[in-house]
mmCIF file of C-alpha atoms in Angstrom:
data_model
loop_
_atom_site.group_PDB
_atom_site.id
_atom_site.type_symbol
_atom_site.label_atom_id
_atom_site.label_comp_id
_atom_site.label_asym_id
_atom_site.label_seq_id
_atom_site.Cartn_x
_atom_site.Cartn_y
_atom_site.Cartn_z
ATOM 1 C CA UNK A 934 8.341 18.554 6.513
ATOM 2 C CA UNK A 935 9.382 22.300 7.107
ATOM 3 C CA UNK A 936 8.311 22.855 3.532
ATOM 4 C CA UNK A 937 5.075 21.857 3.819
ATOM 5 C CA UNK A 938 4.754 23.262 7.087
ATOM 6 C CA UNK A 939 6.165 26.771 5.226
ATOM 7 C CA UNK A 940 3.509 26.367 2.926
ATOM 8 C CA UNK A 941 0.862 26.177 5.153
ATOM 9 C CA UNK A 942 2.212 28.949 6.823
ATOM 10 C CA UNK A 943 2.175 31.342 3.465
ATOM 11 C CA UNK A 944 -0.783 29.931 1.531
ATOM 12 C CA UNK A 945 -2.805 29.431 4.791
ATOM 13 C CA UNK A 946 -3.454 25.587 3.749
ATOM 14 C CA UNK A 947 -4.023 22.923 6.017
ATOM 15 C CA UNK A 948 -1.657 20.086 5.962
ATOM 16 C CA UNK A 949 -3.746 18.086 3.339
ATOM 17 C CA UNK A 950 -3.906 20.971 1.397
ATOM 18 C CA UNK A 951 0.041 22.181 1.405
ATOM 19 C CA UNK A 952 0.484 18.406 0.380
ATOM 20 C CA UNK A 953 -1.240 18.743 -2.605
ATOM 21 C CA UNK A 954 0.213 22.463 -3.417
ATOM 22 C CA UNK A 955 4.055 20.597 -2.912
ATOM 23 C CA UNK A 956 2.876 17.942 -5.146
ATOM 24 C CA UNK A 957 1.552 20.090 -7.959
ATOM 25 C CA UNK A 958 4.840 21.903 -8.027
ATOM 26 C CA UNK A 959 6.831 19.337 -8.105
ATOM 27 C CA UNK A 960 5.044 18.140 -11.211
ATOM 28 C CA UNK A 961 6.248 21.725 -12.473
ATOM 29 C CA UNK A 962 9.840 21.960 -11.430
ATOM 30 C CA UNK A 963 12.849 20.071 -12.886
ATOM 31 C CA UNK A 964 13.958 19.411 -9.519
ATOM 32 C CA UNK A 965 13.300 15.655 -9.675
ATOM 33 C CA UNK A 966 14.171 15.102 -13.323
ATOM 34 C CA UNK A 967 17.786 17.046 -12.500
ATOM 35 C CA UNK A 968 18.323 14.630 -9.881
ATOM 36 C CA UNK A 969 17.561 11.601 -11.870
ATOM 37 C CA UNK A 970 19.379 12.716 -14.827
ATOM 38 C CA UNK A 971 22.530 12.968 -13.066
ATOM 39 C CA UNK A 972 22.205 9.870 -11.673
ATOM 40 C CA UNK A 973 21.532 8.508 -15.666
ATOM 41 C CA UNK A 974 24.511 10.052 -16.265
ATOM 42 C CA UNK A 975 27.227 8.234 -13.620
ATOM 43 C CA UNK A 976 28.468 6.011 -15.851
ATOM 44 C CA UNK A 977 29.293 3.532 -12.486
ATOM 45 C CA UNK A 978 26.094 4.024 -10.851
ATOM 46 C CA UNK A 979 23.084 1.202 -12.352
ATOM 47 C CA UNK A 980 20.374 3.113 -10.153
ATOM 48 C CA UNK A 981 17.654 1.638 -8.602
ATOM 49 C CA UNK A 982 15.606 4.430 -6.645
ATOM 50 C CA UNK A 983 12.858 4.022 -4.086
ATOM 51 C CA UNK A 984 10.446 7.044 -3.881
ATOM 52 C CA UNK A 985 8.681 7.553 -0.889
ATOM 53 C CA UNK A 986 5.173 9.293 -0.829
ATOM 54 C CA UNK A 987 3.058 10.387 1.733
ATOM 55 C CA UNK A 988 0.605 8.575 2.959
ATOM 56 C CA UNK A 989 -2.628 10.995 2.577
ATOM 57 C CA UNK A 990 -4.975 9.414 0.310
ATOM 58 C CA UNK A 991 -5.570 12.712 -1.451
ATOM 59 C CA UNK A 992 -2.548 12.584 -3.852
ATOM 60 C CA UNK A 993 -3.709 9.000 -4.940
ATOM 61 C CA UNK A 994 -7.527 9.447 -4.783
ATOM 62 C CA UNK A 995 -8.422 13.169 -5.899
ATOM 63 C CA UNK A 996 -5.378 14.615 -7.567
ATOM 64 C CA UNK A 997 -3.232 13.787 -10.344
ATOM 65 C CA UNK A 998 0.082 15.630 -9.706
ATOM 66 C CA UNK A 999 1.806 12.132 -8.772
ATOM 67 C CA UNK A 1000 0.317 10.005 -11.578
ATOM 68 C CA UNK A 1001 1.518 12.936 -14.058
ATOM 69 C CA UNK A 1002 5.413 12.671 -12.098
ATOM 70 C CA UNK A 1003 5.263 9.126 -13.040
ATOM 71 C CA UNK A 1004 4.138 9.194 -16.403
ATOM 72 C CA UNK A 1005 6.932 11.659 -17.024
ATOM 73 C CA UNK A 1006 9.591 9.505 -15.707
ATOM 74 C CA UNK A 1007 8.420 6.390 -17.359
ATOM 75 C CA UNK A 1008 8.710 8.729 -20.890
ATOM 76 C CA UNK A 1009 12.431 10.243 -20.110
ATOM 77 C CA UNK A 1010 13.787 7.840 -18.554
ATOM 78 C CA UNK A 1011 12.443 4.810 -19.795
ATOM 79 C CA UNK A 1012 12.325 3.595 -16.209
ATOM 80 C CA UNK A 1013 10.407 0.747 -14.801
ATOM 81 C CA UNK A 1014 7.924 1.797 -12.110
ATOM 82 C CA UNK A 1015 6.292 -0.188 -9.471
ATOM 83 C CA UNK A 1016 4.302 0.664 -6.989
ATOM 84 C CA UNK A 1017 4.400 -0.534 -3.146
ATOM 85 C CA UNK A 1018 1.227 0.146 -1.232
ATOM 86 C CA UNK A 1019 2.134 -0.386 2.637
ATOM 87 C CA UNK A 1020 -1.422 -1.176 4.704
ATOM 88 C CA UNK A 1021 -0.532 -1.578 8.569
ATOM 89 C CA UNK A 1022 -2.135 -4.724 10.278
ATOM 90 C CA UNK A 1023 -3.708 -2.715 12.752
ATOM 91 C CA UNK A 1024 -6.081 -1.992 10.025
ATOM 92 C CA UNK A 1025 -7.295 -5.454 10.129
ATOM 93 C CA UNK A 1026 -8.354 -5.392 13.876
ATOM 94 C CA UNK A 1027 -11.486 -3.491 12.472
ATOM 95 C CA UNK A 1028 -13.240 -4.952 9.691
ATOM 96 C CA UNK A 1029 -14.104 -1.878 8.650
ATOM 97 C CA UNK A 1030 -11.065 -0.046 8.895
ATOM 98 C CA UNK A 1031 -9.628 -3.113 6.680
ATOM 99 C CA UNK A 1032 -12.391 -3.032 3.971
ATOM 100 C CA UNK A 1033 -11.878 0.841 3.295
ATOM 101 C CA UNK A 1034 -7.959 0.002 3.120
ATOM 102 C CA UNK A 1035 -8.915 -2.525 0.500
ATOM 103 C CA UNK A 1036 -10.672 -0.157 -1.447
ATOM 104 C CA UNK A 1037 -7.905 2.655 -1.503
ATOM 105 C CA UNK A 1038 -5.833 -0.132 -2.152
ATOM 106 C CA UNK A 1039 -7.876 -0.580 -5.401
ATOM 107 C CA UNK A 1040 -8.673 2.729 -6.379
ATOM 108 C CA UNK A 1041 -4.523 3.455 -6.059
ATOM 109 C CA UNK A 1042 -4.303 0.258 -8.415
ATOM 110 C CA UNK A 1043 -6.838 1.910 -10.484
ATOM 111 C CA UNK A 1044 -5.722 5.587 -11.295
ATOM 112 C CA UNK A 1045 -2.015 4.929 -10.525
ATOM 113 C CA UNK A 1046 -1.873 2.557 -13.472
ATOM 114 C CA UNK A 1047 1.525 0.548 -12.509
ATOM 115 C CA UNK A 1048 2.549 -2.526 -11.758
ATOM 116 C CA UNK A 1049 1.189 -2.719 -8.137
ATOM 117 C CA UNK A 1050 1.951 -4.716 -4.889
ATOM 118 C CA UNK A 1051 -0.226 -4.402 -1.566
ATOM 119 C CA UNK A 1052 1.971 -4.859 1.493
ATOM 120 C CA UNK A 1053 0.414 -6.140 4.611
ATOM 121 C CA UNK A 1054 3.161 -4.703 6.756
ATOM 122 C CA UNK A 1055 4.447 -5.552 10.909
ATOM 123 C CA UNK A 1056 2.335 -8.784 10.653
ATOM 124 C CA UNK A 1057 5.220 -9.396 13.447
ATOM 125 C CA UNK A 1058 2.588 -7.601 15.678
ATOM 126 C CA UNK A 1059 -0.391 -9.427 14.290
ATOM 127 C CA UNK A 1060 0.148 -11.268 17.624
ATOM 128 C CA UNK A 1061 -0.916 -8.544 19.696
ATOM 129 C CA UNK A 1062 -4.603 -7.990 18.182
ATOM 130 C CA UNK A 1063 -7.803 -10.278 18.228
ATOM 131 C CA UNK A 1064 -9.278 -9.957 14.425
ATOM 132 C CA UNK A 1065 -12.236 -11.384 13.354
ATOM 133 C CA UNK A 1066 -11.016 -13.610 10.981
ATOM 134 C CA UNK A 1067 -7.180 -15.472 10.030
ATOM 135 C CA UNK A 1068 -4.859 -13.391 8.994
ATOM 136 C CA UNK A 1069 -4.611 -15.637 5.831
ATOM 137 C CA UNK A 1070 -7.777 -14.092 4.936
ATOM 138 C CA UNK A 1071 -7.035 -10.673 5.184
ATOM 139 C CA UNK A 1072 -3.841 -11.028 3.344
ATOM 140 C CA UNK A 1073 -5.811 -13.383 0.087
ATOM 141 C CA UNK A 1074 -8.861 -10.270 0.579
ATOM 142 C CA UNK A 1075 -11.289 -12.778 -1.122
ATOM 143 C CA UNK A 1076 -14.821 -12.830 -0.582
ATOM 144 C CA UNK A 1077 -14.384 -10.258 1.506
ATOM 145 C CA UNK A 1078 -18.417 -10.404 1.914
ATOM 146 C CA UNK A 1079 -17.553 -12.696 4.614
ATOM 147 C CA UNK A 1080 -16.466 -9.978 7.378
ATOM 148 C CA UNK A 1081 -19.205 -7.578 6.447
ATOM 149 C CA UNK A 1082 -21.067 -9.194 9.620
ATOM 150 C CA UNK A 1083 -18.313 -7.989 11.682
ATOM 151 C CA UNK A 1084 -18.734 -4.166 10.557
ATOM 152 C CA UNK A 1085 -20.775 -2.355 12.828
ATOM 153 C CA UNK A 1086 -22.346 -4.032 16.290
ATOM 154 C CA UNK A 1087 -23.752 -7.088 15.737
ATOM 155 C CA UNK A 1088 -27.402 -7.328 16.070
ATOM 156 C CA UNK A 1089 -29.637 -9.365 18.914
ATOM 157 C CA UNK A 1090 -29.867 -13.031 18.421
ATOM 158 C CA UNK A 1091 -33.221 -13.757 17.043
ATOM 159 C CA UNK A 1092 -34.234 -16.650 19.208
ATOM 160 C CA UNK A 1093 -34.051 -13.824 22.302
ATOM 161 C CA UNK A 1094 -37.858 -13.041 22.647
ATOM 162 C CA UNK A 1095 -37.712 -12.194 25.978
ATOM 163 C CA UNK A 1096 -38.104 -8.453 25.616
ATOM 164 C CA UNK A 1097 -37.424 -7.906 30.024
ATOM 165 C CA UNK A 1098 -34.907 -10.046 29.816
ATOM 166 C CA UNK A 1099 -32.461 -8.347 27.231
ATOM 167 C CA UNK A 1100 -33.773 -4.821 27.455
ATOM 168 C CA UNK A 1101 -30.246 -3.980 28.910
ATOM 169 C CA UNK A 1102 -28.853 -5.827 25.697
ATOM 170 C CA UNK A 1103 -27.006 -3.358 23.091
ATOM 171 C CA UNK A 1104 -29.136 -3.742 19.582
ATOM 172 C CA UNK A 1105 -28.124 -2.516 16.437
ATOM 173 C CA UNK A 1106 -28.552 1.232 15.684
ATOM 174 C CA UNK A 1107 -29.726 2.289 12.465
ATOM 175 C CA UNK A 1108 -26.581 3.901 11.837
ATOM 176 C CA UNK A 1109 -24.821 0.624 12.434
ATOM 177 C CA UNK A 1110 -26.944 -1.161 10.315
ATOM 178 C CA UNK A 1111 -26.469 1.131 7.488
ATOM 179 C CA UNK A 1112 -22.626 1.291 8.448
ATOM 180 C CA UNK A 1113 -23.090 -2.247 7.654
ATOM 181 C CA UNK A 1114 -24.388 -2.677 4.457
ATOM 182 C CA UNK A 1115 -22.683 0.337 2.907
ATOM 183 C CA UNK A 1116 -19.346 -2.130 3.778
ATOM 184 C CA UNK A 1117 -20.777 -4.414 2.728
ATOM 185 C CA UNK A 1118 -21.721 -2.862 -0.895
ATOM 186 C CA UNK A 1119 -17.785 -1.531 -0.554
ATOM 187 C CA UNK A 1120 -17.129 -5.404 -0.209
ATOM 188 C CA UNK A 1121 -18.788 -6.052 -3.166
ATOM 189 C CA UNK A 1122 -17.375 -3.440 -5.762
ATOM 190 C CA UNK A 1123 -13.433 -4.692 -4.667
ATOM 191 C CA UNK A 1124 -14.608 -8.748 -5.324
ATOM 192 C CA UNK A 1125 -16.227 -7.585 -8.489
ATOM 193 C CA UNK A 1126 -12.423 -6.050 -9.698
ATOM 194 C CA UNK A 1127 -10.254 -9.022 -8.129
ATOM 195 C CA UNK A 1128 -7.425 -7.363 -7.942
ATOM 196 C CA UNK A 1129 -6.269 -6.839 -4.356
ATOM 197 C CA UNK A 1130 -4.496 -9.059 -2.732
ATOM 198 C CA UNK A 1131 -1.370 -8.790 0.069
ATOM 199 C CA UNK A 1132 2.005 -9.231 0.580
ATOM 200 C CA UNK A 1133 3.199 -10.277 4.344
ATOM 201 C CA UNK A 1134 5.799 -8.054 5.568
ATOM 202 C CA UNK A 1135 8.008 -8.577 8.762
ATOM 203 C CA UNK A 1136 10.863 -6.256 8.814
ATOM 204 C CA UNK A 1137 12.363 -8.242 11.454
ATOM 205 C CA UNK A 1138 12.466 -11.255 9.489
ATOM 206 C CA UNK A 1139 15.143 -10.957 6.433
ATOM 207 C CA UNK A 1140 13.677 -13.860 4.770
ATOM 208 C CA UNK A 1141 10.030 -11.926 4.595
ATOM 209 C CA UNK A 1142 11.765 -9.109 3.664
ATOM 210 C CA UNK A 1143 13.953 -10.651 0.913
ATOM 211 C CA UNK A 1144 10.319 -12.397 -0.883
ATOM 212 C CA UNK A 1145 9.166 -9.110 -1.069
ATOM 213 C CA UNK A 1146 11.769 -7.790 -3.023
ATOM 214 C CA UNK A 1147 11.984 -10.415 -5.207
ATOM 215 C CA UNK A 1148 8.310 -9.677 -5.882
ATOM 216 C CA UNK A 1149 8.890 -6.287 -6.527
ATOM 217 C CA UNK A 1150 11.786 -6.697 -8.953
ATOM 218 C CA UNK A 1151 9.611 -9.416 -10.913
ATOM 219 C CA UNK A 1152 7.127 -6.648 -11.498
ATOM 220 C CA UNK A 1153 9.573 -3.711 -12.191
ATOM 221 C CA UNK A 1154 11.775 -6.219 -14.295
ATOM 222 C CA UNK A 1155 14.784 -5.635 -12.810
ATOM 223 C CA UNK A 1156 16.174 -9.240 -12.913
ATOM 224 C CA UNK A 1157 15.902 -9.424 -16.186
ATOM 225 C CA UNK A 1158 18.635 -6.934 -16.550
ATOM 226 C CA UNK A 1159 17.032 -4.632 -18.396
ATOM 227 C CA UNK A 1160 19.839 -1.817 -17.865
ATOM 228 C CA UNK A 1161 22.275 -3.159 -15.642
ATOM 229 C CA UNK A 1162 25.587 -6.138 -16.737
ATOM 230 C CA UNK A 1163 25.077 -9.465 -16.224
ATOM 231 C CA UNK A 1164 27.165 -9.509 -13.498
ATOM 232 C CA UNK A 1165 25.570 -7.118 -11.253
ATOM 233 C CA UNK A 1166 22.172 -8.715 -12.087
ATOM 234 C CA UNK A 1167 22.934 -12.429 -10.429
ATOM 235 C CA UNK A 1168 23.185 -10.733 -6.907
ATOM 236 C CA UNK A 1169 20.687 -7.851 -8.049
ATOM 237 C CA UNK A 1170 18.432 -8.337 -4.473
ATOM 238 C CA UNK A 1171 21.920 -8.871 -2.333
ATOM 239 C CA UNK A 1172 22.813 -5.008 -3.734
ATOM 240 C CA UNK A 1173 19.724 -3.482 -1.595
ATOM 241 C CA UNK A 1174 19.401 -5.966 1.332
ATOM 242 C CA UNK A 1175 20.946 -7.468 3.851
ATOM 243 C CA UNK A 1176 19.125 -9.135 7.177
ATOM 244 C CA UNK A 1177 19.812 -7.733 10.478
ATOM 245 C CA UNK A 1178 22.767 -6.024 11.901
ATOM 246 C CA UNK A 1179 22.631 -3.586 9.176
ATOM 247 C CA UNK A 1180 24.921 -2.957 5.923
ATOM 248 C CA UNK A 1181 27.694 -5.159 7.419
ATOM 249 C CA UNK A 1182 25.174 -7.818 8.759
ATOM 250 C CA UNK A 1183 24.813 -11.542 6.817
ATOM 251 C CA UNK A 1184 23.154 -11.471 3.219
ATOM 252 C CA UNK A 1185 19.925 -12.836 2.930
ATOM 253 C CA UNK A 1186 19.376 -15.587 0.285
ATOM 254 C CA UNK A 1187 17.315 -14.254 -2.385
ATOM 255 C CA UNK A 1188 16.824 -17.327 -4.560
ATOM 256 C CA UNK A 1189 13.440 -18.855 -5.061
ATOM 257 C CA UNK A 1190 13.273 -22.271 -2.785
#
């Protein structure tokens, strides 16, 4: 953070815009490789590291600093990448707000070129919002044609022909409407790819947390030992995890049911 914040300072950048600047010289220092060499080189150490971006859609949309750090890592260090896209529920309370997280969601799928998980995260608070449809249908994001109706303000019932008698009525703007079918064309393009989809996440629930590991390590191959003894591969998930109470808390099961 002071960094950035140092950056903006001396290049006069906003904080998009230092982002990007960190980013880009990251891609040119050693700094990261240096760190993961030496942890290559513990001989005791079978390292599983979790990279945590920002969440500005400019590094995954418009620049290509991060997909360049990647590619380098995958080439020396062999490693298996996977990437975790976190979308807050909140997003789902407006349709709208949901469908243009489903379409960064794709276009991160799309120019980050990994294997890729979308994370529906603190559905623990789902309970707190009204949404317009199940949550089962946010998380599947199938025909998601089916909410467009609930992007924008709806329009008058058509059977109302009493012009007096809903002249106080709100109607549809024609920003709305256009607001409408633009997400609704959005809508479109992410069925047409059929890609995104979501993983429920409830951090205060060990078992949801412990499924989406075990996703994740499917798709980064870590079970299947790739680097690590045969030993330290049966309880690879018990390694990283453990539910409630922290590191000393009980371990969560991690076997399929």
């Amino acid at each position: 953070g002071s960094q950035v914040e140092g950056v903006m300072a001396e290049k006069g950048l906003g904080p998009n815009g230092a982002l990007r600047f960190c980013m880009a010289e990251l891609r040119r220092s050693s700094w990261l490789r240096e760190k993961l060499q030496a942890l290559e080189d513990d001989k005791d150490c079978y390292p599983y590291v979790v990279i945590d971006c920002p969440g500005q859609t400019e590094l995954y949309m418009h620049d290509d600093s991060l997909r360049e750090i990647l590619d380098e890592l995958r080439t020396a260090f062999d490693a298996r990448l996977v990437a975790a896209h976190l979308v807050d529920v909140a997003q789902c309370v407006v349709p709208a707000s949901y469908v243009a997280a489903c379409l960064l969601s794709l276009t991160a799928m799309l120019r980050l070129e990994l294997p890729h998980v979308n994370v529906l995260s603190k559905v623990d608070m789902v309970s707190r919002y009204e949404l317009a449809m199940p949550l089962e249908f946010f998380r599947d994001a199938q025909e998601l044609r089916r909410i467009e109706p609930f992007c924008g303000t709806k329009p008058c019932p058509l059977e109302d022909d009493d012009d007096a008698a809903d002249a106080d009525a709100p109607r549809e703007t024609d920003y709305a409407k256009n607001f409408r079918r633009l997400s609704g064309k959005i809508c479109e393009l992410v069925d047409d790819f059929s890609l995104v989809c979501f993983q429920e996440l409830d951090v205060s629930d060990g078992a949801s947390v412990a499924r989406l590991v075990r996703v994740l390590d499917k798709c980064n191959g870590h079970p299947a030992g790739v680097h690590a003894p045969a030993e330290l591969v049966e309880d690879a998930t018990d390694l990283f995890l453990h539910h409630r109470g922290g590191r000393d808390g009980p371990a969560v099961d991690t076997r399929p049911p």
